[in-house]
Amino acid sequence: MEVPYDFLNAWNAYMLQGTVAFIGIGFLILLYHEFRIFIIKDLKEKYDYVNLHEIRYFWFAVIAFIAAGFLFFNTLFTEMIHEKGMTWFYVRLFITVSFAIISYFIFYSIIRIYYPRSVEKRLRKIRNKPRKSPEGNIMRKLSEVEEDAHLEDSQIHEEQFHSVDYDVWIDDKTGYKKIEKYMAYQHSEECPECGYFTLKIEREELEKAPTQDETGLFIKHFKCSYCGHREAREQVLAKLSTNA
């Protein structure tokens, strides 16, 4: 088969331009994400943004880099095509498409399995970073025992019966208080079976409601999205007070 040299030269030029473009797009996605995090001053808002968008933007960047690799590898072995004919052009195209598809699924699995560990580490750092009050004072995060005095009954109820956790920050100088709400079901934990951060709360059930005479029992059911491991964790609920 006759080799169209002009076509191959133009092909290589476009592939290289596309490679540079997709590499640039990948880095721009990452920079945009980090810039958004940087300009969010409220730490709770920063936490929520990272929790919702970190993995998604990272995956978009990886897709851009995979596309860049696909285009670049379609410029290699051009001399072989010149020597042996256009059949090798289609062979190269088939191989690069195959590798792009394989890379897509490999990186998808890697990000889904390994990257949540990095995200959770970043989230913990943001969540525990000392807050500042409107007056500029460093606030103190209350312990689980201390915070109940600052929560409403409905919030305490949420912590007991649902996968909700509240952080209470207080400015000891002015008494200013800030309460932040966190949803546990949005987060992954390390699976004891496979060791990946793919264990999440699947459902919850109130096995036994507490009364004034007896404690209650609340069960959280977890499932690993990677290996399918399941486990249930029991939580004993305190007896109801006489004022309940």
Short mmCIF file of N, CA and C in Angstrom, two decimals, residues 47-193:
data_model
loop_
_atom_site.label_atom_id
_atom_site.label_comp_id
_atom_site.label_asym_id
_atom_site.label_seq_id
_atom_site.Cartn_x
_atom_site.Cartn_y
_atom_site.Cartn_z
N TYR A 47 -13.42 22.01 53.51
CA TYR A 47 -13.57 20.57 53.75
C TYR A 47 -14.63 19.98 52.82
N ASP A 48 -15.78 20.62 52.75
CA ASP A 48 -16.87 20.11 51.92
C ASP A 48 -16.48 20.10 50.44
N TYR A 49 -15.77 21.12 50.01
CA TYR A 49 -15.35 21.19 48.61
C TYR A 49 -14.39 20.04 48.27
N VAL A 50 -13.40 19.84 49.12
CA VAL A 50 -12.44 18.75 48.89
C VAL A 50 -13.15 17.40 48.91
N ASN A 51 -14.05 17.24 49.86
CA ASN A 51 -14.77 15.98 50.00
C ASN A 51 -15.61 15.66 48.76
N LEU A 52 -16.19 16.67 48.15
CA LEU A 52 -17.07 16.46 47.00
C LEU A 52 -16.34 16.42 45.67
N HIS A 53 -15.22 17.14 45.55
CA HIS A 53 -14.63 17.35 44.23
C HIS A 53 -13.22 16.82 44.03
N GLU A 54 -12.50 16.51 45.09
CA GLU A 54 -11.08 16.15 44.94
C GLU A 54 -10.87 14.97 43.99
N ILE A 55 -11.55 13.87 44.24
CA ILE A 55 -11.34 12.68 43.41
C ILE A 55 -11.82 12.92 41.99
N ARG A 56 -12.92 13.64 41.85
CA ARG A 56 -13.48 13.88 40.51
C ARG A 56 -12.52 14.68 39.64
N TYR A 57 -11.97 15.77 40.17
CA TYR A 57 -11.05 16.59 39.39
C TYR A 57 -9.75 15.84 39.10
N PHE A 58 -9.29 15.07 40.07
CA PHE A 58 -8.07 14.29 39.84
C PHE A 58 -8.29 13.28 38.71
N TRP A 59 -9.46 12.67 38.69
CA TRP A 59 -9.77 11.70 37.64
C TRP A 59 -9.86 12.39 36.27
N PHE A 60 -10.44 13.58 36.21
CA PHE A 60 -10.50 14.33 34.95
C PHE A 60 -9.09 14.61 34.43
N ALA A 61 -8.18 14.97 35.34
CA ALA A 61 -6.80 15.24 34.94
C ALA A 61 -6.13 13.98 34.42
N VAL A 62 -6.38 12.85 35.07
CA VAL A 62 -5.80 11.58 34.63
C VAL A 62 -6.31 11.23 33.22
N ILE A 63 -7.59 11.46 32.97
CA ILE A 63 -8.13 11.20 31.63
C ILE A 63 -7.41 12.04 30.59
N ALA A 64 -7.15 13.30 30.92
CA ALA A 64 -6.43 14.18 29.99
C ALA A 64 -5.02 13.66 29.73
N PHE A 65 -4.36 13.16 30.76
CA PHE A 65 -3.01 12.62 30.58
C PHE A 65 -3.03 11.32 29.76
N ILE A 66 -4.07 10.51 29.96
CA ILE A 66 -4.20 9.29 29.15
C ILE A 66 -4.39 9.66 27.68
N ALA A 67 -5.21 10.67 27.43
CA ALA A 67 -5.42 11.13 26.05
C ALA A 67 -4.12 11.65 25.45
N ALA A 68 -3.33 12.36 26.26
CA ALA A 68 -2.04 12.87 25.78
C ALA A 68 -1.12 11.71 25.42
N GLY A 69 -1.10 10.68 26.26
CA GLY A 69 -0.27 9.52 25.96
C GLY A 69 -0.71 8.81 24.70
N PHE A 70 -2.02 8.70 24.51
CA PHE A 70 -2.56 8.07 23.30
C PHE A 70 -2.11 8.82 22.04
N LEU A 71 -2.21 10.13 22.07
CA LEU A 71 -1.82 10.93 20.91
C LEU A 71 -0.31 10.85 20.66
N PHE A 72 0.47 10.91 21.74
CA PHE A 72 1.92 10.87 21.56
C PHE A 72 2.38 9.55 20.96
N PHE A 73 1.86 8.44 21.46
CA PHE A 73 2.29 7.14 20.95
C PHE A 73 1.86 6.91 19.51
N ASN A 74 0.91 7.73 19.04
CA ASN A 74 0.52 7.64 17.64
C ASN A 74 1.46 8.41 16.72
N THR A 75 2.55 8.93 17.28
CA THR A 75 3.59 9.55 16.45
C THR A 75 4.84 8.68 16.38
N LEU A 76 4.88 7.60 17.14
CA LEU A 76 6.07 6.74 17.17
C LEU A 76 6.06 5.74 16.01
N PHE A 77 7.25 5.25 15.69
CA PHE A 77 7.44 4.23 14.66
C PHE A 77 6.94 4.67 13.28
N THR A 78 7.00 5.98 13.04
CA THR A 78 6.57 6.48 11.73
C THR A 78 7.49 5.98 10.62
N GLU A 79 8.78 5.84 10.93
CA GLU A 79 9.72 5.34 9.92
C GLU A 79 9.35 3.93 9.47
N MET A 80 8.87 3.12 10.40
CA MET A 80 8.46 1.76 10.05
C MET A 80 7.28 1.80 9.07
N ILE A 81 6.38 2.75 9.32
CA ILE A 81 5.22 2.88 8.41
C ILE A 81 5.69 3.32 7.03
N HIS A 82 6.68 4.23 6.99
CA HIS A 82 7.23 4.65 5.70
C HIS A 82 7.84 3.46 4.95
N GLU A 83 8.47 2.58 5.70
CA GLU A 83 9.17 1.46 5.07
C GLU A 83 8.24 0.31 4.70
N LYS A 84 7.27 0.00 5.58
CA LYS A 84 6.48 -1.22 5.40
C LYS A 84 5.05 -0.98 4.95
N GLY A 85 4.62 0.28 4.90
CA GLY A 85 3.30 0.55 4.37
C GLY A 85 2.28 0.96 5.42
N MET A 86 1.11 1.38 4.93
CA MET A 86 0.06 1.93 5.79
C MET A 86 -0.60 0.89 6.70
N THR A 87 -0.38 -0.38 6.39
CA THR A 87 -0.94 -1.41 7.27
C THR A 87 -0.46 -1.21 8.70
N TRP A 88 0.80 -0.83 8.84
CA TRP A 88 1.38 -0.62 10.17
C TRP A 88 0.82 0.64 10.85
N PHE A 89 0.32 1.55 10.04
CA PHE A 89 -0.35 2.72 10.62
C PHE A 89 -1.60 2.29 11.38
N TYR A 90 -2.37 1.40 10.76
CA TYR A 90 -3.60 0.92 11.41
C TYR A 90 -3.28 -0.03 12.58
N VAL A 91 -2.18 -0.76 12.44
CA VAL A 91 -1.75 -1.61 13.56
C VAL A 91 -1.39 -0.74 14.76
N ARG A 92 -0.63 0.33 14.50
CA ARG A 92 -0.26 1.25 15.58
C ARG A 92 -1.50 1.89 16.20
N LEU A 93 -2.44 2.29 15.37
CA LEU A 93 -3.66 2.91 15.87
C LEU A 93 -4.44 1.94 16.75
N PHE A 94 -4.53 0.69 16.31
CA PHE A 94 -5.25 -0.31 17.09
C PHE A 94 -4.58 -0.55 18.44
N ILE A 95 -3.24 -0.65 18.43
CA ILE A 95 -2.51 -0.91 19.67
C ILE A 95 -2.66 0.26 20.64
N THR A 96 -2.56 1.48 20.14
CA THR A 96 -2.65 2.64 21.04
C THR A 96 -4.07 2.80 21.59
N VAL A 97 -5.08 2.51 20.78
CA VAL A 97 -6.46 2.55 21.28
C VAL A 97 -6.64 1.51 22.38
N SER A 98 -6.10 0.32 22.15
CA SER A 98 -6.21 -0.75 23.15
C SER A 98 -5.54 -0.36 24.46
N PHE A 99 -4.33 0.20 24.35
CA PHE A 99 -3.62 0.60 25.56
C PHE A 99 -4.33 1.76 26.26
N ALA A 100 -4.94 2.65 25.50
CA ALA A 100 -5.67 3.76 26.11
C ALA A 100 -6.86 3.24 26.92
N ILE A 101 -7.58 2.27 26.35
CA ILE A 101 -8.72 1.69 27.06
C ILE A 101 -8.27 0.94 28.31
N ILE A 102 -7.20 0.16 28.17
CA ILE A 102 -6.67 -0.57 29.32
C ILE A 102 -6.20 0.40 30.40
N SER A 103 -5.51 1.46 29.98
CA SER A 103 -5.02 2.46 30.94
C SER A 103 -6.18 3.12 31.67
N TYR A 104 -7.26 3.38 30.94
CA TYR A 104 -8.44 4.01 31.54
C TYR A 104 -8.94 3.17 32.72
N PHE A 105 -9.11 1.89 32.50
CA PHE A 105 -9.67 1.03 33.55
C PHE A 105 -8.66 0.77 34.67
N ILE A 106 -7.37 0.69 34.32
CA ILE A 106 -6.36 0.49 35.36
C ILE A 106 -6.30 1.70 36.29
N PHE A 107 -6.22 2.89 35.70
CA PHE A 107 -6.13 4.09 36.53
C PHE A 107 -7.43 4.36 37.28
N TYR A 108 -8.55 3.99 36.66
CA TYR A 108 -9.83 4.15 37.36
C TYR A 108 -9.84 3.30 38.63
N SER A 109 -9.36 2.07 38.52
CA SER A 109 -9.32 1.19 39.69
C SER A 109 -8.33 1.70 40.73
N ILE A 110 -7.17 2.16 40.27
CA ILE A 110 -6.15 2.65 41.20
C ILE A 110 -6.67 3.85 41.98
N ILE A 111 -7.30 4.78 41.28
CA ILE A 111 -7.82 5.98 41.94
C ILE A 111 -8.94 5.62 42.90
N ARG A 112 -9.81 4.72 42.49
CA ARG A 112 -10.93 4.33 43.34
C ARG A 112 -10.47 3.60 44.60
N ILE A 113 -9.36 2.87 44.48
CA ILE A 113 -8.90 2.05 45.60
C ILE A 113 -7.92 2.79 46.50
N TYR A 114 -6.96 3.48 45.88
CA TYR A 114 -5.86 4.05 46.66
C TYR A 114 -6.03 5.53 46.99
N TYR A 115 -6.62 6.31 46.08
CA TYR A 115 -6.64 7.76 46.28
C TYR A 115 -7.49 8.20 47.46
N PRO A 116 -8.59 7.50 47.80
CA PRO A 116 -9.37 7.93 48.97
C PRO A 116 -8.54 8.03 50.25
N ARG A 117 -7.50 7.21 50.38
CA ARG A 117 -6.64 7.30 51.57
C ARG A 117 -6.00 8.69 51.66
N SER A 118 -5.52 9.18 50.52
CA SER A 118 -4.90 10.51 50.48
C SER A 118 -5.92 11.60 50.75
N VAL A 119 -7.12 11.43 50.20
CA VAL A 119 -8.17 12.42 50.41
C VAL A 119 -8.58 12.48 51.88
N GLU A 120 -8.74 11.32 52.50
CA GLU A 120 -9.13 11.28 53.91
C GLU A 120 -8.07 11.94 54.79
N LYS A 121 -6.81 11.75 54.45
CA LYS A 121 -5.73 12.38 55.21
C LYS A 121 -5.82 13.90 55.09
N ARG A 122 -6.11 14.37 53.89
CA ARG A 122 -6.24 15.82 53.68
C ARG A 122 -7.46 16.36 54.41
N LEU A 123 -8.55 15.60 54.40
CA LEU A 123 -9.77 16.04 55.08
C LEU A 123 -9.57 16.13 56.59
N ARG A 124 -8.87 15.16 57.15
CA ARG A 124 -8.61 15.19 58.60
C ARG A 124 -7.78 16.42 58.97
N LYS A 125 -6.83 16.74 58.12
CA LYS A 125 -5.98 17.91 58.38
C LYS A 125 -6.81 19.19 58.37
N ILE A 126 -7.72 19.31 57.39
CA ILE A 126 -8.57 20.50 57.31
C ILE A 126 -9.53 20.55 58.49
N ARG A 127 -10.11 19.40 58.82
CA ARG A 127 -11.11 19.36 59.90
C ARG A 127 -10.51 19.73 61.25
N ASN A 128 -9.28 19.34 61.49
CA ASN A 128 -8.66 19.57 62.80
C ASN A 128 -7.83 20.85 62.86
N LYS A 129 -7.74 21.56 61.76
CA LYS A 129 -6.99 22.81 61.77
C LYS A 129 -7.74 23.84 62.62
N PRO A 130 -7.06 24.50 63.57
CA PRO A 130 -7.75 25.45 64.45
C PRO A 130 -8.49 26.54 63.68
N ARG A 131 -9.74 26.78 64.10
CA ARG A 131 -10.55 27.83 63.50
C ARG A 131 -10.22 29.18 64.15
N LYS A 132 -10.62 30.23 63.46
CA LYS A 132 -10.48 31.58 64.01
C LYS A 132 -11.87 32.20 64.14
N SER A 133 -12.08 32.88 65.24
CA SER A 133 -13.35 33.57 65.45
C SER A 133 -13.37 34.87 64.64
N PRO A 134 -14.53 35.50 64.50
CA PRO A 134 -14.59 36.78 63.78
C PRO A 134 -13.65 37.84 64.35
N GLU A 135 -13.30 37.70 65.64
CA GLU A 135 -12.38 38.65 66.26
C GLU A 135 -10.92 38.29 65.99
N GLY A 136 -10.69 37.16 65.33
CA GLY A 136 -9.33 36.75 65.00
C GLY A 136 -8.67 35.88 66.04
N ASN A 137 -9.42 35.45 67.04
CA ASN A 137 -8.86 34.60 68.09
C ASN A 137 -8.86 33.13 67.66
N ILE A 138 -7.84 32.40 68.10
CA ILE A 138 -7.78 30.97 67.83
C ILE A 138 -8.83 30.26 68.69
N MET A 139 -9.64 29.44 68.04
CA MET A 139 -10.72 28.75 68.74
C MET A 139 -10.26 27.35 69.18
N ARG A 140 -10.94 26.84 70.17
CA ARG A 140 -10.62 25.52 70.73
C ARG A 140 -11.72 24.52 70.36
N LYS A 141 -11.27 23.35 69.90
CA LYS A 141 -12.23 22.29 69.56
C LYS A 141 -12.58 21.52 70.82
N LEU A 142 -13.88 21.42 71.11
CA LEU A 142 -14.33 20.75 72.32
C LEU A 142 -14.28 19.24 72.17
N SER A 143 -14.10 18.57 73.27
CA SER A 143 -14.12 17.11 73.27
C SER A 143 -15.56 16.62 73.13
N GLU A 144 -15.72 15.31 72.92
CA GLU A 144 -17.05 14.74 72.79
C GLU A 144 -17.89 14.98 74.04
N VAL A 145 -17.25 14.94 75.20
CA VAL A 145 -17.97 15.15 76.45
C VAL A 145 -18.38 16.61 76.59
N GLU A 146 -17.48 17.52 76.23
CA GLU A 146 -17.76 18.95 76.38
C GLU A 146 -18.81 19.45 75.40
N GLU A 147 -18.79 18.90 74.18
CA GLU A 147 -19.62 19.49 73.13
C GLU A 147 -21.11 19.28 73.34
N ASP A 148 -21.51 18.24 74.07
CA ASP A 148 -22.94 17.97 74.25
C ASP A 148 -23.66 19.13 74.92
N ALA A 149 -22.96 19.85 75.78
CA ALA A 149 -23.58 20.99 76.46
C ALA A 149 -23.89 22.13 75.50
N HIS A 150 -23.27 22.11 74.32
CA HIS A 150 -23.46 23.19 73.35
C HIS A 150 -24.34 22.76 72.17
N LEU A 151 -24.77 21.50 72.17
CA LEU A 151 -25.60 21.01 71.08
C LEU A 151 -27.06 20.98 71.50
N GLU A 152 -27.94 21.16 70.52
CA GLU A 152 -29.36 21.03 70.79
C GLU A 152 -29.74 19.55 70.89
N ASP A 153 -30.89 19.29 71.47
CA ASP A 153 -31.33 17.90 71.64
C ASP A 153 -31.41 17.18 70.30
N SER A 154 -31.88 17.88 69.27
CA SER A 154 -32.01 17.26 67.95
C SER A 154 -30.64 16.89 67.38
N GLN A 155 -29.64 17.70 67.66
CA GLN A 155 -28.29 17.41 67.17
C GLN A 155 -27.68 16.23 67.91
N ILE A 156 -27.90 16.17 69.21
CA ILE A 156 -27.43 15.01 69.98
C ILE A 156 -28.12 13.74 69.50
N HIS A 157 -29.40 13.88 69.20
CA HIS A 157 -30.17 12.74 68.68
C HIS A 157 -29.59 12.27 67.35
N GLU A 158 -29.21 13.21 66.49
CA GLU A 158 -28.61 12.85 65.20
C GLU A 158 -27.31 12.08 65.39
N GLU A 159 -26.50 12.52 66.34
CA GLU A 159 -25.23 11.83 66.58
C GLU A 159 -25.46 10.41 67.10
N GLN A 160 -26.53 10.23 67.86
CA GLN A 160 -26.80 8.92 68.43
C GLN A 160 -27.40 7.95 67.42
N PHE A 161 -28.31 8.44 66.60
CA PHE A 161 -29.10 7.55 65.75
C PHE A 161 -28.70 7.58 64.28
N HIS A 162 -27.84 8.49 63.89
CA HIS A 162 -27.46 8.59 62.48
C HIS A 162 -25.94 8.76 62.37
N SER A 163 -25.45 8.58 61.16
CA SER A 163 -24.01 8.72 60.93
C SER A 163 -23.65 10.19 60.74
N VAL A 164 -23.89 10.94 61.79
CA VAL A 164 -23.62 12.37 61.79
C VAL A 164 -22.70 12.68 62.96
N ASP A 165 -21.76 13.57 62.73
CA ASP A 165 -20.85 13.97 63.80
C ASP A 165 -20.76 15.49 63.80
N TYR A 166 -20.80 16.06 64.98
CA TYR A 166 -20.70 17.51 65.12
C TYR A 166 -19.38 17.87 65.78
N ASP A 167 -18.74 18.90 65.26
CA ASP A 167 -17.58 19.50 65.90
C ASP A 167 -17.99 20.85 66.45
N VAL A 168 -17.62 21.11 67.68
CA VAL A 168 -17.94 22.39 68.30
C VAL A 168 -16.63 23.12 68.60
N TRP A 169 -16.51 24.31 68.02
CA TRP A 169 -15.34 25.16 68.25
C TRP A 169 -15.79 26.38 69.06
N ILE A 170 -14.98 26.77 70.02
CA ILE A 170 -15.36 27.89 70.87
C ILE A 170 -14.17 28.84 71.07
N ASP A 171 -14.50 30.11 71.07
CA ASP A 171 -13.51 31.15 71.37
C ASP A 171 -13.60 31.42 72.87
N ASP A 172 -12.60 30.97 73.62
CA ASP A 172 -12.64 31.11 75.07
C ASP A 172 -12.61 32.56 75.53
N LYS A 173 -12.13 33.45 74.68
CA LYS A 173 -12.04 34.86 75.07
C LYS A 173 -13.37 35.59 74.93
N THR A 174 -14.11 35.27 73.89
CA THR A 174 -15.36 35.99 73.63
C THR A 174 -16.60 35.13 73.80
N GLY A 175 -16.43 33.82 73.86
CA GLY A 175 -17.57 32.93 73.96
C GLY A 175 -18.21 32.60 72.62
N TYR A 176 -17.63 33.11 71.53
CA TYR A 176 -18.18 32.82 70.20
C TYR A 176 -18.09 31.31 69.93
N LYS A 177 -19.15 30.77 69.37
CA LYS A 177 -19.24 29.32 69.16
C LYS A 177 -19.55 29.02 67.70
N LYS A 178 -18.92 27.99 67.17
CA LYS A 178 -19.19 27.54 65.81
C LYS A 178 -19.40 26.03 65.82
N ILE A 179 -20.51 25.61 65.24
CA ILE A 179 -20.84 24.18 65.19
C ILE A 179 -20.78 23.72 63.73
N GLU A 180 -20.04 22.65 63.49
CA GLU A 180 -19.88 22.12 62.13
C GLU A 180 -20.43 20.70 62.07
N LYS A 181 -21.14 20.41 61.00
CA LYS A 181 -21.80 19.10 60.84
C LYS A 181 -21.07 18.28 59.78
N TYR A 182 -20.77 17.03 60.10
CA TYR A 182 -20.07 16.13 59.19
C TYR A 182 -20.87 14.84 59.02
N MET A 183 -20.94 14.39 57.77
CA MET A 183 -21.70 13.18 57.45
C MET A 183 -20.73 12.01 57.28
N ALA A 184 -20.84 11.03 58.16
CA ALA A 184 -19.89 9.90 58.15
C ALA A 184 -20.07 9.02 56.91
N TYR A 185 -21.29 8.92 56.38
CA TYR A 185 -21.52 8.00 55.27
C TYR A 185 -20.83 8.45 53.99
N GLN A 186 -20.37 9.70 53.94
CA GLN A 186 -19.68 10.19 52.75
C GLN A 186 -18.23 9.76 52.70
N HIS A 187 -17.75 9.15 53.76
CA HIS A 187 -16.32 8.87 53.85
C HIS A 187 -16.02 7.37 53.80
N SER A 188 -14.85 7.08 53.29
CA SER A 188 -14.39 5.69 53.19
C SER A 188 -13.46 5.37 54.35
N GLU A 189 -13.49 4.11 54.75
CA GLU A 189 -12.58 3.62 55.77
C GLU A 189 -11.75 2.48 55.18
N GLU A 190 -10.70 2.12 55.89
CA GLU A 190 -9.86 1.02 55.44
C GLU A 190 -10.58 -0.30 55.68
N CYS A 191 -10.70 -1.08 54.62
CA CYS A 191 -11.37 -2.38 54.73
C CYS A 191 -10.44 -3.37 55.43
N PRO A 192 -10.91 -4.06 56.47
CA PRO A 192 -10.06 -5.03 57.17
C PRO A 192 -9.75 -6.27 56.34
N GLU A 193 -10.52 -6.48 55.27
CA GLU A 193 -10.34 -7.67 54.45
C GLU A 193 -9.29 -7.44 53.36
#
